[in-house]
CSV table of C-alpha atoms in Angstrom, one decimal:
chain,number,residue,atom,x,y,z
A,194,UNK,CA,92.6,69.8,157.6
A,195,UNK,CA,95.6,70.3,159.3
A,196,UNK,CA,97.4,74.0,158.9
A,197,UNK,CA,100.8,73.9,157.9
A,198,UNK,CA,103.7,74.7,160.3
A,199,UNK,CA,106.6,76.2,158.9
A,200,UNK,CA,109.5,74.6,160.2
A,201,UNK,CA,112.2,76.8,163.1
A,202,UNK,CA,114.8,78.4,160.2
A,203,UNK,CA,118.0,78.5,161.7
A,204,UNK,CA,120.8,80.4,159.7
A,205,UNK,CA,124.4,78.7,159.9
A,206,UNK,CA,127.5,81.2,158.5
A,207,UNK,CA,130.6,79.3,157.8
A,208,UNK,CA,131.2,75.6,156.7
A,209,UNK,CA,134.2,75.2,158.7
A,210,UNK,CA,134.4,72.9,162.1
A,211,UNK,CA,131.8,74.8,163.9
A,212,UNK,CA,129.3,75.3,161.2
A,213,UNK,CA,129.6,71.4,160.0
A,214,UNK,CA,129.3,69.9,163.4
A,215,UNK,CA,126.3,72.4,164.3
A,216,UNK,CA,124.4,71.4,161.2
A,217,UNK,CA,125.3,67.7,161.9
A,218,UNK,CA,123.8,67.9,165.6
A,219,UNK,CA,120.6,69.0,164.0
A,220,UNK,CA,120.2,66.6,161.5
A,221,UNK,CA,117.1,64.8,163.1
A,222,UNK,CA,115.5,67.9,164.5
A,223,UNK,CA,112.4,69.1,162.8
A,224,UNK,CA,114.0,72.7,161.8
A,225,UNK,CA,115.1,74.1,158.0
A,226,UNK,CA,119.4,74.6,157.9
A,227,UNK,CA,121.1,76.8,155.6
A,228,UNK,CA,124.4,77.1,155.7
A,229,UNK,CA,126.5,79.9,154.0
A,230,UNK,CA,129.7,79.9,152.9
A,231,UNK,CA,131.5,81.9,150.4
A,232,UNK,CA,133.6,78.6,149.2
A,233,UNK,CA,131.7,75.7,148.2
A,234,UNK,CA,134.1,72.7,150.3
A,235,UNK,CA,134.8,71.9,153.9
A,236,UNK,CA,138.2,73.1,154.3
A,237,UNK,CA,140.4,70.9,156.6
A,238,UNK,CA,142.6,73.9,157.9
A,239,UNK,CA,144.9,71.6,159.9
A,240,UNK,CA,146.5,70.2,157.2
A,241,UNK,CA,146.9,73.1,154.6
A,242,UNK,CA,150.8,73.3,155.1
A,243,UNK,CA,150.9,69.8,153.7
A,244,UNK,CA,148.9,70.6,150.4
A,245,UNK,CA,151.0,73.9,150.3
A,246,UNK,CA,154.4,71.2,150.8
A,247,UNK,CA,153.2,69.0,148.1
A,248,UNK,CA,152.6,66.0,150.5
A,249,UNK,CA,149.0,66.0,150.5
A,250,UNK,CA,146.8,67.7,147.2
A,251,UNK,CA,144.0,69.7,147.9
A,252,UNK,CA,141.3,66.9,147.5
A,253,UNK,CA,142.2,65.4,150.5
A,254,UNK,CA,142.1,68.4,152.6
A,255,UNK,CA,138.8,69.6,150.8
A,256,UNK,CA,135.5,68.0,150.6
A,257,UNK,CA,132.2,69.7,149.0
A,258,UNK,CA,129.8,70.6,151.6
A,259,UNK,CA,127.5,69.3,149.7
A,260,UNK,CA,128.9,66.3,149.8
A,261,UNK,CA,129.4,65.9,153.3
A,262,UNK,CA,125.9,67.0,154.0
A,263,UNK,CA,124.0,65.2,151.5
A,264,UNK,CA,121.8,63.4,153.6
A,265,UNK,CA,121.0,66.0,156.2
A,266,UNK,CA,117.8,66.3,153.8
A,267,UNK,CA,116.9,69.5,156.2
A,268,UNK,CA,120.0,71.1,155.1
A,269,UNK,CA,120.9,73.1,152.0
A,270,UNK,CA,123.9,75.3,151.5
A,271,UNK,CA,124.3,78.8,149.9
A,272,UNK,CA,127.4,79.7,148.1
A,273,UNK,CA,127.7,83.1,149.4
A,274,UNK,CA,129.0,85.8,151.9
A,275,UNK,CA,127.5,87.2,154.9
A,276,UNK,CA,127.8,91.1,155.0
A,277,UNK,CA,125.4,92.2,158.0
A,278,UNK,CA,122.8,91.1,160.6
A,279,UNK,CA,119.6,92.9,161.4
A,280,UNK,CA,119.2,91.7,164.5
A,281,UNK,CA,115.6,93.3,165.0
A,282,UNK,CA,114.1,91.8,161.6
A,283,UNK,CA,116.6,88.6,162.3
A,284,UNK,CA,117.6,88.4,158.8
A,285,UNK,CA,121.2,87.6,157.6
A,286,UNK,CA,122.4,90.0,154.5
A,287,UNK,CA,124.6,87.7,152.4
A,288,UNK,CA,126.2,88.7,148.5
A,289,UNK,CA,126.6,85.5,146.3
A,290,UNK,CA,129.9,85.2,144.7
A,291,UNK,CA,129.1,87.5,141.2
A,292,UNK,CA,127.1,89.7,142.2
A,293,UNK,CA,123.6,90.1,143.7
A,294,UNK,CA,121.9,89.9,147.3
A,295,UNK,CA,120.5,87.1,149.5
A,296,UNK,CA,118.5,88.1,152.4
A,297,UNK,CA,118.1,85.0,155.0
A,298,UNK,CA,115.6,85.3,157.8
A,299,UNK,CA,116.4,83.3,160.8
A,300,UNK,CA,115.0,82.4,163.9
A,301,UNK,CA,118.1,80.9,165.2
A,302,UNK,CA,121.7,82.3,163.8
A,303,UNK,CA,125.1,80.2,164.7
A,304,UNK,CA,127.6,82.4,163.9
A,305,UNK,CA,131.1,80.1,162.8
A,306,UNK,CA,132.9,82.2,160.2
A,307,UNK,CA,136.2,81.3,161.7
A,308,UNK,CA,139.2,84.3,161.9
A,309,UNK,CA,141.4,85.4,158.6
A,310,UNK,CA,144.9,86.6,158.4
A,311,UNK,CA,146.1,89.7,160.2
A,312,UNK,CA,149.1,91.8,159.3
A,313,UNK,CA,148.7,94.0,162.0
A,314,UNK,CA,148.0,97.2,160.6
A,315,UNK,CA,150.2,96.5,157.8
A,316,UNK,CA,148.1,95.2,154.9
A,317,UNK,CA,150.5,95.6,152.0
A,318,UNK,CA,152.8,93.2,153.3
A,319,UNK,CA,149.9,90.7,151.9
A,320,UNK,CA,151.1,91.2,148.2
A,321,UNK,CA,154.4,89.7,149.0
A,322,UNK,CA,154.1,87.7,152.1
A,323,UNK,CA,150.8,85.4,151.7
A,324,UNK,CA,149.3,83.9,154.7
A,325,UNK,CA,147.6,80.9,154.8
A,326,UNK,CA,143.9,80.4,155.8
A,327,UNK,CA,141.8,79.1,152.5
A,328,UNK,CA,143.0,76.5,149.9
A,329,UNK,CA,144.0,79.3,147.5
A,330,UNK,CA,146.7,80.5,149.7
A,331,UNK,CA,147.9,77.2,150.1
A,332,UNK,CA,148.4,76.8,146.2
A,333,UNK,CA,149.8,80.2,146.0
A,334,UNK,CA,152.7,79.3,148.4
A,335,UNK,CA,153.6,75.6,146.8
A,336,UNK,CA,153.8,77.5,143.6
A,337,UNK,CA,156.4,80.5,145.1
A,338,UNK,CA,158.2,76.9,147.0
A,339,UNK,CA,158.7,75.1,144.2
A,340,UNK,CA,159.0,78.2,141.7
A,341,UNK,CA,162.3,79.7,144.0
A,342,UNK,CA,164.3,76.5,143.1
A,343,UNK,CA,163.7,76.3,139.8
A,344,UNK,CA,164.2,80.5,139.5
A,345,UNK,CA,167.5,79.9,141.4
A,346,UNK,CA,168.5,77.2,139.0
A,347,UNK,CA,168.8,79.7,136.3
A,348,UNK,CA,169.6,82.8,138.0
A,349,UNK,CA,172.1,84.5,136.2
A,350,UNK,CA,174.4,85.9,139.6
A,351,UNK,CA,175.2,84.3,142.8
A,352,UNK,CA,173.3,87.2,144.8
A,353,UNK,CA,169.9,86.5,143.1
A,354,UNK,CA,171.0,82.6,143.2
A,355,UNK,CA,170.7,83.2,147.0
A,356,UNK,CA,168.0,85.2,147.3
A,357,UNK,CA,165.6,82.5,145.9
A,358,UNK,CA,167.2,80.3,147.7
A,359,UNK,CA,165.7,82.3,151.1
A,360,UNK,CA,162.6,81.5,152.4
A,361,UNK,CA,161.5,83.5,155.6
A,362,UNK,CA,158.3,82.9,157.6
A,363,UNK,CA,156.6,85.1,159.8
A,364,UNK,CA,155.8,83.9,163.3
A,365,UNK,CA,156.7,80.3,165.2
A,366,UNK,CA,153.4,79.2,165.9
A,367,UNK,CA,152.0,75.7,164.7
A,368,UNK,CA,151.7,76.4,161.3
A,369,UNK,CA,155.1,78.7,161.0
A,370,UNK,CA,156.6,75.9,162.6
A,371,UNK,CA,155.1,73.0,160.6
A,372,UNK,CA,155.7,75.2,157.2
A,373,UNK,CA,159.3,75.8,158.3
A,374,UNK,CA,160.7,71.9,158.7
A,375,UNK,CA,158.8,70.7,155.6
A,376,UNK,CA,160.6,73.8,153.4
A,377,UNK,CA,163.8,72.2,154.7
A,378,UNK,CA,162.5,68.6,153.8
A,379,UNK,CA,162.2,70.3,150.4
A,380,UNK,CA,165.3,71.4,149.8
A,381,UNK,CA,167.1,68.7,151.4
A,382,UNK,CA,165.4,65.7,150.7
A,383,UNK,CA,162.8,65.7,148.3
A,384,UNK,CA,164.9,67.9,145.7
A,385,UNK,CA,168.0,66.5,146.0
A,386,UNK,CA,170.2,65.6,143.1
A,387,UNK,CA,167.0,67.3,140.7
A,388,UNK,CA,169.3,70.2,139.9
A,389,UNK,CA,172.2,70.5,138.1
A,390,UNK,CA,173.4,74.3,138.7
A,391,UNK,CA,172.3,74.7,142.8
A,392,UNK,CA,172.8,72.2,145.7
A,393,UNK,CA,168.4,72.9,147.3
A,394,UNK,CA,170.3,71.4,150.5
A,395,UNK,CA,171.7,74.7,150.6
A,396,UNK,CA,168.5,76.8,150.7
A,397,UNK,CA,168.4,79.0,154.4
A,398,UNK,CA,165.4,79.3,156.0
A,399,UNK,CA,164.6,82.0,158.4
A,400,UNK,CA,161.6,82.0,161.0
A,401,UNK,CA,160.9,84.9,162.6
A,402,UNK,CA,159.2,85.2,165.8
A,403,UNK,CA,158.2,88.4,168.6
A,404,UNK,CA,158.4,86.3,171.6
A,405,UNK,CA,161.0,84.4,172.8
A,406,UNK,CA,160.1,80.8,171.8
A,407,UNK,CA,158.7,78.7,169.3
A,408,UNK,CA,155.2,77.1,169.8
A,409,UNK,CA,154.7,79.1,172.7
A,410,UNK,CA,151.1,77.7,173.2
A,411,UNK,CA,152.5,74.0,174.0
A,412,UNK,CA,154.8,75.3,177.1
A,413,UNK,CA,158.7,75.8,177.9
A,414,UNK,CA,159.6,72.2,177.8
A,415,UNK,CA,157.9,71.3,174.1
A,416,UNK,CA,159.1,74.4,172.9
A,417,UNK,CA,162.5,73.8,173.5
A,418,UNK,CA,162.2,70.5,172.1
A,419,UNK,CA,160.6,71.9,169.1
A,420,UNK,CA,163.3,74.7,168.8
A,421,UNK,CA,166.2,71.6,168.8
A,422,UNK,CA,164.3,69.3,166.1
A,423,UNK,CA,163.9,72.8,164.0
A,424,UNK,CA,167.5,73.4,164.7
A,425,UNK,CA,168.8,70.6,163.9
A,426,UNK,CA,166.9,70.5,160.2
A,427,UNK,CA,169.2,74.0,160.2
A,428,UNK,CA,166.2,76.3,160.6
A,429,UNK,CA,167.9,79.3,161.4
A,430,UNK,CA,165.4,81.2,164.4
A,431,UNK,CA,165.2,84.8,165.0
A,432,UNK,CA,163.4,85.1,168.0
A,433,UNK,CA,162.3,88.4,170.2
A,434,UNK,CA,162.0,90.1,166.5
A,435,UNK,CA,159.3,92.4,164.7
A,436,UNK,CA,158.9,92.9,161.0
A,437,UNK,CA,159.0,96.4,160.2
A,438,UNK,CA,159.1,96.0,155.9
A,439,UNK,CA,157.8,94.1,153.4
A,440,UNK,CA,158.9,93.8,149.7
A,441,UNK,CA,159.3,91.2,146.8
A,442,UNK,CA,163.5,91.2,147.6
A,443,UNK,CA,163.4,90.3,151.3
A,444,UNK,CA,161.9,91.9,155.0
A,445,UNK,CA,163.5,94.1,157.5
A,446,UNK,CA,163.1,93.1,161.3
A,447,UNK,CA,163.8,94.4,164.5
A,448,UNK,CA,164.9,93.5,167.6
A,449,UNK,CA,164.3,94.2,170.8
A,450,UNK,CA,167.3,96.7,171.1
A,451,UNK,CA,165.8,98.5,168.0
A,452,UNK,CA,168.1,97.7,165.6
A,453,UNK,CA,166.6,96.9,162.2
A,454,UNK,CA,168.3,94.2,159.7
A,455,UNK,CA,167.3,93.1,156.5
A,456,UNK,CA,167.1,90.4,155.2
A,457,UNK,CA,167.2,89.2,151.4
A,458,UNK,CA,164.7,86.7,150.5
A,459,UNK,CA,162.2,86.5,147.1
A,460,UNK,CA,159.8,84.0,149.4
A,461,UNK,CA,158.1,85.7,152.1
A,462,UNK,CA,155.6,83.8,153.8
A,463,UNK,CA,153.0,85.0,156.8
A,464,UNK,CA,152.2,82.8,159.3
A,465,UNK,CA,151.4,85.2,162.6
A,466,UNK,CA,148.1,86.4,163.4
A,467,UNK,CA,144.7,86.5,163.1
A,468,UNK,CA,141.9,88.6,163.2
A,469,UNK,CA,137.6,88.3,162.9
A,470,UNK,CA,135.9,89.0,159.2
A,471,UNK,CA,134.3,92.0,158.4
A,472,UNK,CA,131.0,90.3,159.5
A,473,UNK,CA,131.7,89.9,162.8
A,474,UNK,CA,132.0,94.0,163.4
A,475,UNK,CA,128.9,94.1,161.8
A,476,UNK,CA,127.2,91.6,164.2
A,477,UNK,CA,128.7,93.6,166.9
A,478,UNK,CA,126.9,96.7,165.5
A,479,UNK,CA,123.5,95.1,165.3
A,480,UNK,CA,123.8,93.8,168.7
A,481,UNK,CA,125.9,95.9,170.9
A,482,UNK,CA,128.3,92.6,171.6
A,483,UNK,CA,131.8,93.7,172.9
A,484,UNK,CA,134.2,92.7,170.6
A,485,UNK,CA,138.7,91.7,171.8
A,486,UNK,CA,141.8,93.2,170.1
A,487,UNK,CA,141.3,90.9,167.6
A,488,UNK,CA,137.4,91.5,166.7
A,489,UNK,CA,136.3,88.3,168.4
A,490,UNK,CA,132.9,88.2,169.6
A,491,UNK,CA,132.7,88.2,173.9
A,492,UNK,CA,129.7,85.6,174.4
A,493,UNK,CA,127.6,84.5,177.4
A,494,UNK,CA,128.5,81.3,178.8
A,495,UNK,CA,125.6,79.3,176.7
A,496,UNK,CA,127.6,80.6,173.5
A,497,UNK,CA,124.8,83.1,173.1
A,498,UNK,CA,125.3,86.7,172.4
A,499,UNK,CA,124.3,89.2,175.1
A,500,UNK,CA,120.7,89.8,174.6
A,501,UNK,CA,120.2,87.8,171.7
A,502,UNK,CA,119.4,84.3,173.1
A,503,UNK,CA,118.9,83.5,169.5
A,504,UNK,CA,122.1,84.2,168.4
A,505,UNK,CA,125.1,81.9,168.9
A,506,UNK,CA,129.2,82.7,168.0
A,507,UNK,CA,131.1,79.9,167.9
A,508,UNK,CA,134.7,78.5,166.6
A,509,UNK,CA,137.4,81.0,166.5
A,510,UNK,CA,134.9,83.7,166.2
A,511,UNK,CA,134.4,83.5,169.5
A,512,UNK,CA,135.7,84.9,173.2
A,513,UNK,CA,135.3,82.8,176.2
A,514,UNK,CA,137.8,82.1,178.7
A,515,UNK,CA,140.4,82.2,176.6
A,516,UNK,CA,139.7,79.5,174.6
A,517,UNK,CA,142.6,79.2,171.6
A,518,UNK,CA,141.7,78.9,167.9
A,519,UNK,CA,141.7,75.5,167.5
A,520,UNK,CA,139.8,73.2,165.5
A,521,UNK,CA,138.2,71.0,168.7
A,522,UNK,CA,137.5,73.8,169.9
A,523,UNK,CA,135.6,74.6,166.6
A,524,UNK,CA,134.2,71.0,166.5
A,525,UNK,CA,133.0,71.1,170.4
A,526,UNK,CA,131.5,74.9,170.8
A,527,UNK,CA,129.8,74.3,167.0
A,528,UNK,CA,128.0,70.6,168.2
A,529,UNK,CA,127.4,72.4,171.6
A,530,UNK,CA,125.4,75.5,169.6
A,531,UNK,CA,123.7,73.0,167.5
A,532,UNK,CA,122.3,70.8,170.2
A,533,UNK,CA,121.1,74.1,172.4
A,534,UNK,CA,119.3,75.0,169.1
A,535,UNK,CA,117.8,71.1,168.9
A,536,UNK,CA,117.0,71.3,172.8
A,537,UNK,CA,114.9,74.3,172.0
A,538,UNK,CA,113.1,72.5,169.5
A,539,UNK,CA,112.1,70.0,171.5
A,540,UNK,CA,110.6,72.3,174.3
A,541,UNK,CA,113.6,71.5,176.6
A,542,UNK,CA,112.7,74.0,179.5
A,543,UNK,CA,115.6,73.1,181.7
A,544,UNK,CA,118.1,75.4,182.2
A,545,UNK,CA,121.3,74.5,179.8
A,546,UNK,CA,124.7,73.8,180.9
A,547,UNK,CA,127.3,76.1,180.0
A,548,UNK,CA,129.7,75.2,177.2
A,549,UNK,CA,132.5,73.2,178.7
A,550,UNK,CA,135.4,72.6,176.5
A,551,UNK,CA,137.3,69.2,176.7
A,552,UNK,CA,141.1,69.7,176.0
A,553,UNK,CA,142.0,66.8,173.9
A,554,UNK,CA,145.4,68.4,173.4
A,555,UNK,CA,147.5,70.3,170.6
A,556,UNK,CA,150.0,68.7,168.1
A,557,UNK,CA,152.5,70.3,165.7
A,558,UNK,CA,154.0,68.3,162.7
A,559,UNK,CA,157.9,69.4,161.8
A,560,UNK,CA,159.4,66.9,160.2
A,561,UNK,CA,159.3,63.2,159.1
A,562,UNK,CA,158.9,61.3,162.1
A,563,UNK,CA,159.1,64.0,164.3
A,564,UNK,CA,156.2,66.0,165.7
A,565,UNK,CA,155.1,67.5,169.5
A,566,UNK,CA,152.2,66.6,171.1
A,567,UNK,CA,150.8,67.9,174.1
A,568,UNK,CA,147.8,66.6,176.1
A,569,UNK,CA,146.6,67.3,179.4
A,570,UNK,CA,149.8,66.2,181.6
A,571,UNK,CA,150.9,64.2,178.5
A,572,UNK,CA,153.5,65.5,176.5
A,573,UNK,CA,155.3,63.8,173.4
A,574,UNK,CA,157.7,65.2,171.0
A,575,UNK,CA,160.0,62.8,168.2
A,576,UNK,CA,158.5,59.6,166.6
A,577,UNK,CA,156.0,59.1,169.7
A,578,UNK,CA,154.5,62.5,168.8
A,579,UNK,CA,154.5,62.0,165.2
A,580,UNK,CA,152.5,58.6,165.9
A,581,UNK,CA,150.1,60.6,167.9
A,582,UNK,CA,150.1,63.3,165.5
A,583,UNK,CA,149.1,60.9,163.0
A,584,UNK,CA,145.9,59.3,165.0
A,585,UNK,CA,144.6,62.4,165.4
A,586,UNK,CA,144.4,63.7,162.4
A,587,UNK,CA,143.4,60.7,160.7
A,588,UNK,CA,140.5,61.0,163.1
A,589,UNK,CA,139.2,63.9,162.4
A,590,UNK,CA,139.7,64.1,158.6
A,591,UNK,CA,136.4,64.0,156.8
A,592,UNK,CA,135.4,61.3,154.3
A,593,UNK,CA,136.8,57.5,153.9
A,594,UNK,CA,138.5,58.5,151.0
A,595,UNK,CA,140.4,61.4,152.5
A,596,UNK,CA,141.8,59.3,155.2
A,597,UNK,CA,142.7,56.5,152.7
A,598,UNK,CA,144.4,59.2,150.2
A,599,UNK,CA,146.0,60.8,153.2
A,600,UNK,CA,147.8,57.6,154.6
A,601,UNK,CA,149.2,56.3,151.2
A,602,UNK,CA,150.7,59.9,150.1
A,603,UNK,CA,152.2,60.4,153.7
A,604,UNK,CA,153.6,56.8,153.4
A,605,UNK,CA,155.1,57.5,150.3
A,606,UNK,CA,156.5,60.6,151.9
A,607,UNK,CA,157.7,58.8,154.7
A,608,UNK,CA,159.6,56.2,153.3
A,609,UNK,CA,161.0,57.8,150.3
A,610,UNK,CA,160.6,61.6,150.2
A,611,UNK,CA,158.8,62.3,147.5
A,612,UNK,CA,156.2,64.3,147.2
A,613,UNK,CA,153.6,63.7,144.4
A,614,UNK,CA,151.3,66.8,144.3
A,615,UNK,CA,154.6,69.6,143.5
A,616,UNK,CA,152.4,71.2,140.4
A,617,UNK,CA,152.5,74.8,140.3
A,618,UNK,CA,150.9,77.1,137.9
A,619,UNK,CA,152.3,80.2,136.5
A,620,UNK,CA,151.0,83.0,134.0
A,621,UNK,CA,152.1,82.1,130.6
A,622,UNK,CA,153.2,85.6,129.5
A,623,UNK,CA,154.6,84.2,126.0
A,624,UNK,CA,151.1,83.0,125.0
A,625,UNK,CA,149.3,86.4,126.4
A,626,UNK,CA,152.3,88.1,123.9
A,627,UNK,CA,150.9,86.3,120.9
A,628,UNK,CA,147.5,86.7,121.3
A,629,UNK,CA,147.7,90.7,121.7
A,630,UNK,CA,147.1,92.1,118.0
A,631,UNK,CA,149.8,93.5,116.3
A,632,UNK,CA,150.3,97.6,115.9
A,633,UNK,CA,149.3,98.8,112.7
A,634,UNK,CA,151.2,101.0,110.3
A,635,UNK,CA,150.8,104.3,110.2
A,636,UNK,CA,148.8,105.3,107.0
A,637,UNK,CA,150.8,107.5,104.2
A,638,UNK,CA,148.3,110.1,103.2
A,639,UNK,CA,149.0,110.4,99.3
């Protein structure tokens, strides 16, 4: 009689690029997955500015990881959040969603929890300026969109009228930029002639940015292109600034010569910056990894942690040559992880090759038919861009149905300028009011 072997457990924390492609390299290999995430879906981060403009709704940016992973039969997937490593017992300490504790031992740990927002020491600008990482903060700001038109329509003063009718945006990288030119498709385009009291065509918006040029990432020559299309949707840009205030009317910035301004605006919105979850400080505890400004994780050139050949950072997470947070980079370094992991299954004694990422290029969508793309010595900016824009990310997004719900909506929203998915939410205060019991009278003593 045979004795039985327990399969190699290997721990994977996040569901995003780099935890789904990991898992998907090991599909075949004779080892037990589990994959935590404190969200139940595969979030298709790329694309939340187009849920969040009401091209796209969150279905076809989402899909449950379930879903995607229901025939990896050697995967299952926890619907919690990683809190801390012990690197010496190698177990994971996770807390589910209401409540309680999962401990996870592992013999092999892929760490992919991806970055969230950073405010740069300020953290109560988040109450009025949301950023935009998860699917929640995407519904948050179509609801504060949509909601400042319809608050301006019924404003009782030309001040306020205005002030909802300002939407500022925090840093001019791709997704300040791609939020930016779809607010101005908003207001001048898909709401036009809706209103009867405000022209939305009118509506300013400001982006603000502390260096000296948009999409700074994609070099002088698309950045200058990208500044012109923004300009020309009337994007006002404040470049060379930093925001010094925060509040539900507006911001206050300041320039280089240290002269502050405000600025009156009731939609803020936070698109600059990043930093690592609370779990990645605790991985550096366990394992005395050196972490950058922004809490990244440095890592060997194998991906592996120094020390702790058993433990692997990848996606955004991670610090190696200066890779930027991107999603192939996410894709690549989480595949690469998962393979090394499969290798070792296999008895693979060679020596591994270093993780070598492939630049397949960056793209930035601003406008209808207009987008920059850069690849390698290829660079593309207008309807050539957009094109290429739109191959890759049709590519890439997850599920037949995602890709078929993704090309009718931004059909529709090419050729006409609608937008279908412009629902919004608010708390209905009237009905709370009703509910609440009544005071009772005082009693009259006889």
């Amino acid at each position: 009689m045979q004795d039985h072997v327990t399969p190699r457990r290997v721990v994977i924390l996040g569901g995003g690029f780099a935890g789904l492609f990991a898992a998907r390299a090991l599909r075949k290999s004779p080892v037990a997955v589990s994959v935590v995430d404190r969200r139940a879906h595969h979030l298709f981060q790329p694309l939340l500015y187009q849920c969040a403009s009401g091209i796209l709704s969150e279905g076809q940016i989402a899909q449950p990881l379930r879903g995607i992973l229901r025939r990896h039969h050697n995967v299952r997937c926890l619907l919690a959040e990683a809190t801390d490593v012990d690197a010496d017992a190698r177990l994971v300490h996770a807390r589910r969603p209401e409540g309680g504790a999962v401990v996870l031992p592992y013999d092999d740990l892929i760490v992919a929890v991806g970055m969230r927002q950073s405010y740069f020491g300020h953290d109560e600008f988040a109450a009025h300026a949301p950023g935009m990482k998860t699917l929640d903060d995407a519904l948050d700001i179509r609801r504060r969109i949509y909601r400042a038109f319809e608050m301006a329509e019924t404003a009782p003063d030309d001040r306020e009228r205005q002030q909802w009718l300002t939407f500022a945006l925090v840093g001019a990288g791709p997704t300040g930029v791609e939020l930016a030119g779809q607010i101005r498709e908003i207001a001048g385009h898909t709401l036009a002639r809706e209103f009867t009291k405000i022209d939305s065509a009118k509506a300013r918006v400001l982006l603000f940015e502390g260096s000296e040029a948009v999409l700074g990432a994609f070099g002088p020559r698309l950045a200058h292109r990208a500044a012109r299309i923004l300009q020309g949707l009337g994007v006002e840009l404040h470049l060379g600034t930093r925001v010094t205030h925060v509040d539900a009317h507006g911001l206050a910035v300041q320039d280089h010569d240290g002269r502050t301004t405000r600025f009156d605006a009731r939609t803020v919105l936070w698109t600059a910056g990043v930093e690592a979850p609370p779990i990645a400080a605790a991985l550096a505890r366990a394992t005395g990894a050196k972490q950058d400004r922004a809490g990244r994780i440095l890592v060997e050139p194998d991906l592996t942690v120094p020390g702790h050949p058993e433990i692997r950072v990848t996606g955004d997470v991670m610090s190696l040559n200066k890779l930027p947070g991107l999603a192939e980079v996410a894709m690549q370094s989480g595949a690469y992880a998962g393979r090394m992991v499969r290798h070792a299954v296999e008895g693979r004694t060679k020596e591994p090759k270093p993780f070598k990422y492939l630049d397949l290029g960056s793209a930035a969508y601003i406008a209808r038919g207009r987008a920059v793309v850069k690849a390698g010595p290829l660079h593309l900016s207008g309807f050539t861009g957009w094109l290429a824009w739109l191959f890759i990310h049709l590519a890439f997004l997850t599920g037949f149905r995602n890709r078929l719900g993704a090309v009718l909506s931004w059909s529709a929203a090419f050729a006409t300028s609608s937008r279908r998915e412009r629902a919004f939410t608010l708390p209905d205060t009237d009905a709370s009011a009703a509910r609440a019991p009544e005071p009772k009278a005082p009693s009259r003593s006889a």
